[in-house]
C-alpha cells in the first residue's frame, strides 16, 4: 500500500483528504510538527507528498527545497486560487505537480496514481534510453555517464525520457508540458523553463547540460548545438 504524507495545517481539510484517499486504497499520514517537516518525512518515508503552500513557520516552497536536498519523492503542491501559487518558484524548488482547492478527491487520487506509476516502475523491459554514452534508467530514475550517476526525480526523468526518445529533433514546449502536467491550467511556459533550468543545473555534474539545447521559439532538443 502506497504511503502519502499530507502536509496541511488545516486539520479539517487534512482529515478529509486522509479519509477520502484511504478509502481509495492509499495509506495517508498527516504531518503534525510544522517546525520539522523533515523529521515527519523521515518517520513516514512516504511514496508521495501533498504539500500545502502556506504553512506555519515556513511555507511549502521552503520545505520542498529542503526535501529535495536528499529525496526524489514526488511532491504535489496543493493551494487555493486566492493563494496565487508561483509555479516557477514551486518548480525551481523541486515540486512535481499542482492541484487547486477545492478539488474532487477522485481527481486528486488520479493525479497521485499517475505520479506513483511514473515513479515506481516495475517493468524492466525497455527501461533504458541511451544517447551519446549517457544511460537513462527509467526504472530507477537515474542518468549516468560511465561510473558517474545522478539521481533524478520522476519529473526530471519524464523530461529526459521525452528528449532521449526524440534525440536530434526539436521537441515543442507543448509536447513537454503535456508529458509533465497534461496541460494543467496552473502551468505556463515559465514553469517549463524553470524545470529545464533546474534539470540543467543537476546534470551539469556529468556535462549532459551541454547537449540540452534550446531552439528559440520552437522548443528543446537533445544533441549537439551544431546539429540545428
CSV table of N, CA and C in Angstrom, one decimal, residues 17-124:
chain,number,residue,atom,x,y,z
A,17,UNK,N,-8.9,14.8,3.3
A,17,UNK,CA,-8.1,14.2,2.4
A,17,UNK,C,-7.6,12.8,2.8
A,18,UNK,N,-7.3,12.7,4.1
A,18,UNK,CA,-6.8,11.4,4.6
A,18,UNK,C,-8.0,10.3,4.5
A,19,UNK,N,-9.1,10.7,4.9
A,19,UNK,CA,-10.3,9.8,4.9
A,19,UNK,C,-10.6,9.4,3.4
A,20,UNK,N,-10.7,10.3,2.5
A,20,UNK,CA,-11.0,10.0,1.1
A,20,UNK,C,-10.0,9.2,0.4
A,21,UNK,N,-8.7,9.5,0.6
A,21,UNK,CA,-7.7,8.8,-0.1
A,21,UNK,C,-7.5,7.4,0.5
A,22,UNK,N,-7.6,7.3,1.9
A,22,UNK,CA,-7.6,5.9,2.5
A,22,UNK,C,-8.6,5.0,1.9
A,23,UNK,N,-9.8,5.6,1.6
A,23,UNK,CA,-10.9,4.8,1.0
A,23,UNK,C,-10.5,4.3,-0.4
A,24,UNK,N,-9.6,5.1,-1.0
A,24,UNK,CA,-9.2,4.8,-2.4
A,24,UNK,C,-8.0,3.9,-2.4
A,25,UNK,N,-7.6,3.3,-1.3
A,25,UNK,CA,-6.5,2.4,-1.3
A,25,UNK,C,-5.1,2.9,-1.0
A,26,UNK,N,-5.1,4.1,-0.5
A,26,UNK,CA,-3.8,4.7,0.0
A,26,UNK,C,-3.7,4.7,1.5
A,27,UNK,N,-2.5,4.8,2.0
A,27,UNK,CA,-2.3,4.9,3.4
A,27,UNK,C,-1.8,6.3,3.7
A,28,UNK,N,-2.6,7.2,4.3
A,28,UNK,CA,-2.2,8.6,4.5
A,28,UNK,C,-1.9,8.9,5.9
A,29,UNK,N,-0.8,9.7,6.0
A,29,UNK,CA,-0.4,10.3,7.3
A,29,UNK,C,-0.4,11.8,7.2
A,30,UNK,N,-0.8,12.4,8.3
A,30,UNK,CA,-0.9,13.9,8.4
A,30,UNK,C,0.3,14.4,9.3
A,31,UNK,N,1.0,15.4,8.7
A,31,UNK,CA,2.1,16.0,9.5
A,31,UNK,C,1.6,16.7,10.6
A,32,UNK,N,2.3,16.6,11.8
A,32,UNK,CA,1.9,17.4,13.0
A,32,UNK,C,2.9,18.4,13.4
A,33,UNK,N,4.1,18.2,13.1
A,33,UNK,CA,5.2,19.0,13.6
A,33,UNK,C,5.6,20.0,12.5
A,34,UNK,N,5.1,21.2,12.4
A,34,UNK,CA,5.4,22.1,11.3
A,34,UNK,C,6.7,22.8,11.5
A,35,UNK,N,7.3,22.6,12.7
A,35,UNK,CA,8.7,23.1,12.9
A,35,UNK,C,9.7,22.2,12.3
A,36,UNK,N,9.3,20.9,12.0
A,36,UNK,CA,10.3,20.0,11.5
A,36,UNK,C,9.6,19.0,10.5
A,37,UNK,N,9.3,19.5,9.3
A,37,UNK,CA,8.7,18.6,8.3
A,37,UNK,C,9.7,17.5,7.9
A,38,UNK,N,11.0,17.8,7.9
A,38,UNK,CA,12.0,16.8,7.5
A,38,UNK,C,11.9,15.6,8.4
A,39,UNK,N,11.7,15.8,9.7
A,39,UNK,CA,11.6,14.7,10.7
A,39,UNK,C,10.3,13.9,10.4
A,40,UNK,N,9.2,14.6,10.0
A,40,UNK,CA,8.0,13.9,9.7
A,40,UNK,C,8.2,13.1,8.5
A,41,UNK,N,8.9,13.6,7.5
A,41,UNK,CA,9.1,12.8,6.2
A,41,UNK,C,10.0,11.6,6.4
A,42,UNK,N,11.0,11.8,7.3
A,42,UNK,CA,11.9,10.6,7.6
A,42,UNK,C,11.1,9.5,8.3
A,43,UNK,N,10.2,9.9,9.2
A,43,UNK,CA,9.4,9.0,10.0
A,43,UNK,C,8.4,8.2,9.1
A,44,UNK,N,7.7,8.9,8.2
A,44,UNK,CA,6.7,8.3,7.4
A,44,UNK,C,7.4,7.5,6.2
A,45,UNK,N,8.5,8.1,5.7
A,45,UNK,CA,9.1,7.6,4.4
A,45,UNK,C,8.0,7.4,3.3
A,46,UNK,N,7.4,8.5,2.9
A,46,UNK,CA,6.2,8.4,2.0
A,46,UNK,C,6.6,8.1,0.6
A,47,UNK,N,5.7,7.6,-0.2
A,47,UNK,CA,5.9,7.4,-1.6
A,47,UNK,C,5.5,8.6,-2.4
A,48,UNK,N,4.7,9.5,-1.8
A,48,UNK,CA,4.4,10.8,-2.4
A,48,UNK,C,4.0,11.8,-1.3
A,49,UNK,N,4.2,13.1,-1.6
A,49,UNK,CA,3.8,14.1,-0.6
A,49,UNK,C,2.8,15.1,-1.2
A,50,UNK,N,1.8,15.4,-0.4
A,50,UNK,CA,0.9,16.5,-0.7
A,50,UNK,C,1.3,17.7,0.1
A,51,UNK,N,1.7,18.8,-0.5
A,51,UNK,CA,2.3,19.9,0.2
A,51,UNK,C,1.5,21.2,0.1
A,52,UNK,N,0.9,21.6,1.2
A,52,UNK,CA,0.2,22.9,1.2
A,52,UNK,C,1.2,24.0,1.0
A,53,UNK,N,0.6,25.1,0.4
A,53,UNK,CA,1.5,26.3,0.1
A,53,UNK,C,1.9,27.1,1.3
A,54,UNK,N,0.8,27.5,2.1
A,54,UNK,CA,1.1,28.3,3.3
A,54,UNK,C,1.0,27.5,4.5
A,55,UNK,N,2.1,27.4,5.3
A,55,UNK,CA,2.2,26.6,6.5
A,55,UNK,C,2.7,27.4,7.6
A,56,UNK,N,2.5,27.0,8.8
A,56,UNK,CA,3.1,27.7,10.0
A,56,UNK,C,4.7,27.6,9.9
A,57,UNK,N,5.3,28.6,10.4
A,57,UNK,CA,6.8,28.7,10.5
A,57,UNK,C,7.4,28.9,9.1
A,58,UNK,N,7.4,27.9,8.2
A,58,UNK,CA,8.0,28.1,6.9
A,58,UNK,C,6.9,27.6,5.8
A,59,UNK,N,7.0,28.1,4.6
A,59,UNK,CA,6.0,27.8,3.6
A,59,UNK,C,6.4,26.5,2.8
A,60,UNK,N,5.5,26.1,1.9
A,60,UNK,CA,5.7,24.9,1.1
A,60,UNK,C,7.0,25.0,0.2
A,61,UNK,N,7.3,26.2,-0.3
A,61,UNK,CA,8.5,26.3,-1.1
A,61,UNK,C,9.7,25.9,-0.3
A,62,UNK,N,9.8,26.5,0.9
A,62,UNK,CA,11.0,26.2,1.8
A,62,UNK,C,11.1,24.7,2.0
A,63,UNK,N,10.0,24.1,2.5
A,63,UNK,CA,10.1,22.6,2.8
A,63,UNK,C,10.4,21.8,1.6
A,64,UNK,N,9.9,22.1,0.4
A,64,UNK,CA,10.1,21.4,-0.8
A,64,UNK,C,11.6,21.5,-1.1
A,65,UNK,N,12.2,22.6,-1.0
A,65,UNK,CA,13.6,22.8,-1.2
A,65,UNK,C,14.4,22.0,-0.3
A,66,UNK,N,14.1,21.9,1.0
A,66,UNK,CA,14.8,21.1,2.0
A,66,UNK,C,14.6,19.7,1.7
A,67,UNK,N,13.5,19.2,1.3
A,67,UNK,CA,13.3,17.8,1.0
A,67,UNK,C,14.1,17.4,-0.2
A,68,UNK,N,14.2,18.3,-1.2
A,68,UNK,CA,15.0,17.9,-2.4
A,68,UNK,C,16.5,17.8,-2.1
A,69,UNK,N,16.9,18.2,-1.0
A,69,UNK,CA,18.3,18.1,-0.6
A,69,UNK,C,18.7,16.6,-0.5
A,70,UNK,N,17.7,15.7,-0.2
A,70,UNK,CA,18.0,14.3,0.0
A,70,UNK,C,17.0,13.4,-0.6
A,71,UNK,N,15.9,13.9,-1.1
A,71,UNK,CA,14.8,13.0,-1.6
A,71,UNK,C,14.3,13.3,-3.0
A,72,UNK,N,14.0,12.3,-3.7
A,72,UNK,CA,13.3,12.5,-5.0
A,72,UNK,C,11.9,12.1,-5.0
A,73,UNK,N,11.3,12.0,-3.8
A,73,UNK,CA,9.9,11.6,-3.7
A,73,UNK,C,9.0,12.6,-4.5
A,74,UNK,N,8.0,12.2,-5.2
A,74,UNK,CA,7.1,13.2,-5.9
A,74,UNK,C,6.4,14.1,-4.9
A,75,UNK,N,6.3,15.4,-5.2
A,75,UNK,CA,5.7,16.4,-4.4
A,75,UNK,C,4.7,17.1,-5.2
A,76,UNK,N,3.4,17.1,-4.7
A,76,UNK,CA,2.3,17.8,-5.4
A,76,UNK,C,1.9,18.9,-4.5
A,77,UNK,N,2.0,20.1,-5.0
A,77,UNK,CA,1.6,21.3,-4.3
A,77,UNK,C,0.1,21.4,-4.3
A,78,UNK,N,-0.5,21.8,-3.2
A,78,UNK,CA,-1.9,22.0,-3.0
A,78,UNK,C,-2.2,23.4,-2.6
A,79,UNK,N,-2.9,24.2,-3.3
A,79,UNK,CA,-3.2,25.6,-3.0
A,79,UNK,C,-4.5,26.0,-3.5
A,80,UNK,N,-5.1,27.1,-2.9
A,80,UNK,CA,-6.3,27.6,-3.3
A,80,UNK,C,-6.1,28.7,-4.3
A,81,UNK,N,-7.1,29.1,-5.1
A,81,UNK,CA,-6.9,30.1,-6.1
A,81,UNK,C,-6.4,31.4,-5.6
A,82,UNK,N,-6.9,31.8,-4.4
A,82,UNK,CA,-6.5,33.1,-3.9
A,82,UNK,C,-5.1,33.1,-3.3
A,83,UNK,N,-4.5,31.9,-3.2
A,83,UNK,CA,-3.1,31.9,-2.7
A,83,UNK,C,-2.1,32.2,-3.8
A,84,UNK,N,-2.5,32.2,-5.1
A,84,UNK,CA,-1.7,32.6,-6.2
A,84,UNK,C,-0.3,31.8,-6.2
A,85,UNK,N,-0.4,30.6,-6.3
A,85,UNK,CA,0.8,29.7,-6.4
A,85,UNK,C,1.7,30.2,-7.5
A,86,UNK,N,3.0,30.4,-7.1
A,86,UNK,CA,4.0,30.8,-8.0
A,86,UNK,C,4.6,29.5,-8.6
A,87,UNK,N,4.2,29.1,-9.8
A,87,UNK,CA,4.6,27.8,-10.3
A,87,UNK,C,6.1,27.8,-10.6
A,88,UNK,N,6.6,28.9,-11.0
A,88,UNK,CA,8.1,29.0,-11.3
A,88,UNK,C,8.9,28.7,-10.0
A,89,UNK,N,8.4,29.4,-8.9
A,89,UNK,CA,9.1,29.1,-7.6
A,89,UNK,C,8.9,27.7,-7.2
A,90,UNK,N,7.7,27.1,-7.4
A,90,UNK,CA,7.5,25.7,-7.0
A,90,UNK,C,8.4,24.8,-7.8
A,91,UNK,N,8.4,24.9,-9.1
A,91,UNK,CA,9.3,24.1,-9.9
A,91,UNK,C,10.7,24.2,-9.6
A,92,UNK,N,11.1,25.5,-9.4
A,92,UNK,CA,12.5,25.7,-9.1
A,92,UNK,C,13.0,25.1,-7.8
A,93,UNK,N,12.1,25.0,-6.8
A,93,UNK,CA,12.4,24.4,-5.5
A,93,UNK,C,12.3,22.8,-5.6
A,94,UNK,N,11.6,22.3,-6.6
A,94,UNK,CA,11.6,20.9,-6.8
A,94,UNK,C,10.2,20.2,-6.8
A,95,UNK,N,9.1,21.0,-6.9
A,95,UNK,CA,7.8,20.4,-6.9
A,95,UNK,C,7.6,19.7,-8.3
A,96,UNK,N,6.7,18.7,-8.3
A,96,UNK,CA,6.4,18.0,-9.5
A,96,UNK,C,5.1,18.4,-10.1
A,97,UNK,N,4.1,18.7,-9.3
A,97,UNK,CA,2.8,19.0,-9.9
A,97,UNK,C,2.0,19.8,-8.9
A,98,UNK,N,0.7,20.2,-9.4
A,98,UNK,CA,-0.1,21.1,-8.6
A,98,UNK,C,-1.5,20.7,-8.7
A,99,UNK,N,-2.3,21.1,-7.7
A,99,UNK,CA,-3.7,20.9,-7.7
A,99,UNK,C,-4.3,22.0,-6.9
A,100,UNK,N,-5.5,22.5,-7.3
A,100,UNK,CA,-6.1,23.7,-6.7
A,100,UNK,C,-7.3,23.3,-5.8
A,101,UNK,N,-7.4,23.9,-4.6
A,101,UNK,CA,-8.5,23.7,-3.8
A,101,UNK,C,-9.6,24.6,-4.2
A,102,UNK,N,-10.9,24.2,-4.1
A,102,UNK,CA,-11.3,22.9,-3.7
A,102,UNK,C,-11.2,21.9,-4.9
A,103,UNK,N,-10.9,20.6,-4.6
A,103,UNK,CA,-10.7,19.7,-5.6
A,103,UNK,C,-11.6,18.4,-5.4
A,104,UNK,N,-11.9,17.7,-6.4
A,104,UNK,CA,-12.5,16.4,-6.3
A,104,UNK,C,-11.5,15.4,-5.9
A,105,UNK,N,-11.9,14.6,-4.9
A,105,UNK,CA,-10.9,13.6,-4.4
A,105,UNK,C,-10.5,12.5,-5.5
A,106,UNK,N,-11.5,12.3,-6.4
A,106,UNK,CA,-11.1,11.3,-7.5
A,106,UNK,C,-10.1,11.9,-8.4
A,107,UNK,N,-10.2,13.2,-8.6
A,107,UNK,CA,-9.2,13.9,-9.5
A,107,UNK,C,-7.8,13.9,-8.8
A,108,UNK,N,-7.8,14.2,-7.5
A,108,UNK,CA,-6.6,14.1,-6.7
A,108,UNK,C,-6.0,12.7,-6.7
A,109,UNK,N,-6.8,11.7,-6.5
A,109,UNK,CA,-6.3,10.4,-6.5
A,109,UNK,C,-5.8,10.0,-7.9
A,110,UNK,N,-6.4,10.4,-8.9
A,110,UNK,CA,-5.9,10.1,-10.3
A,110,UNK,C,-4.5,10.7,-10.5
A,111,UNK,N,-4.4,12.0,-10.0
A,111,UNK,CA,-3.1,12.6,-10.1
A,111,UNK,C,-2.0,11.9,-9.3
A,112,UNK,N,-2.4,11.5,-8.1
A,112,UNK,CA,-1.4,10.7,-7.3
A,112,UNK,C,-1.0,9.4,-7.9
A,113,UNK,N,-2.0,8.7,-8.4
A,113,UNK,CA,-1.7,7.4,-9.1
A,113,UNK,C,-0.9,7.5,-10.3
A,114,UNK,N,-1.1,8.6,-11.0
A,114,UNK,CA,-0.2,8.9,-12.2
A,114,UNK,C,1.2,9.1,-11.8
A,115,UNK,N,1.5,9.8,-10.8
A,115,UNK,CA,2.9,10.0,-10.3
A,115,UNK,C,3.5,8.8,-9.7
A,116,UNK,N,2.7,8.0,-9.0
A,116,UNK,CA,3.2,6.7,-8.5
A,116,UNK,C,3.6,5.8,-9.6
A,117,UNK,N,2.8,5.7,-10.7
A,117,UNK,CA,3.1,4.9,-11.8
A,117,UNK,C,4.4,5.3,-12.5
A,118,UNK,N,4.5,6.7,-12.6
A,118,UNK,CA,5.7,7.2,-13.2
A,118,UNK,C,7.0,7.0,-12.4
A,119,UNK,N,6.8,7.0,-11.1
A,119,UNK,CA,8.0,7.0,-10.2
A,119,UNK,C,8.4,5.6,-9.9
A,120,UNK,N,7.5,4.7,-9.6
A,120,UNK,CA,7.8,3.4,-9.1
A,120,UNK,C,7.5,2.3,-10.2
A,121,UNK,N,8.4,2.3,-11.2
A,121,UNK,CA,8.2,1.4,-12.3
A,121,UNK,C,8.7,0.0,-12.0
A,122,UNK,N,8.0,-1.0,-12.4
A,122,UNK,CA,8.5,-2.4,-12.1
A,122,UNK,C,8.7,-3.2,-13.4
A,123,UNK,N,8.4,-2.6,-14.5
A,123,UNK,CA,8.6,-3.3,-15.8
A,123,UNK,C,10.0,-3.0,-16.3
A,124,UNK,N,10.8,-4.1,-16.2
A,124,UNK,CA,12.2,-3.9,-16.6
A,124,UNK,C,12.5,-3.8,-18.1
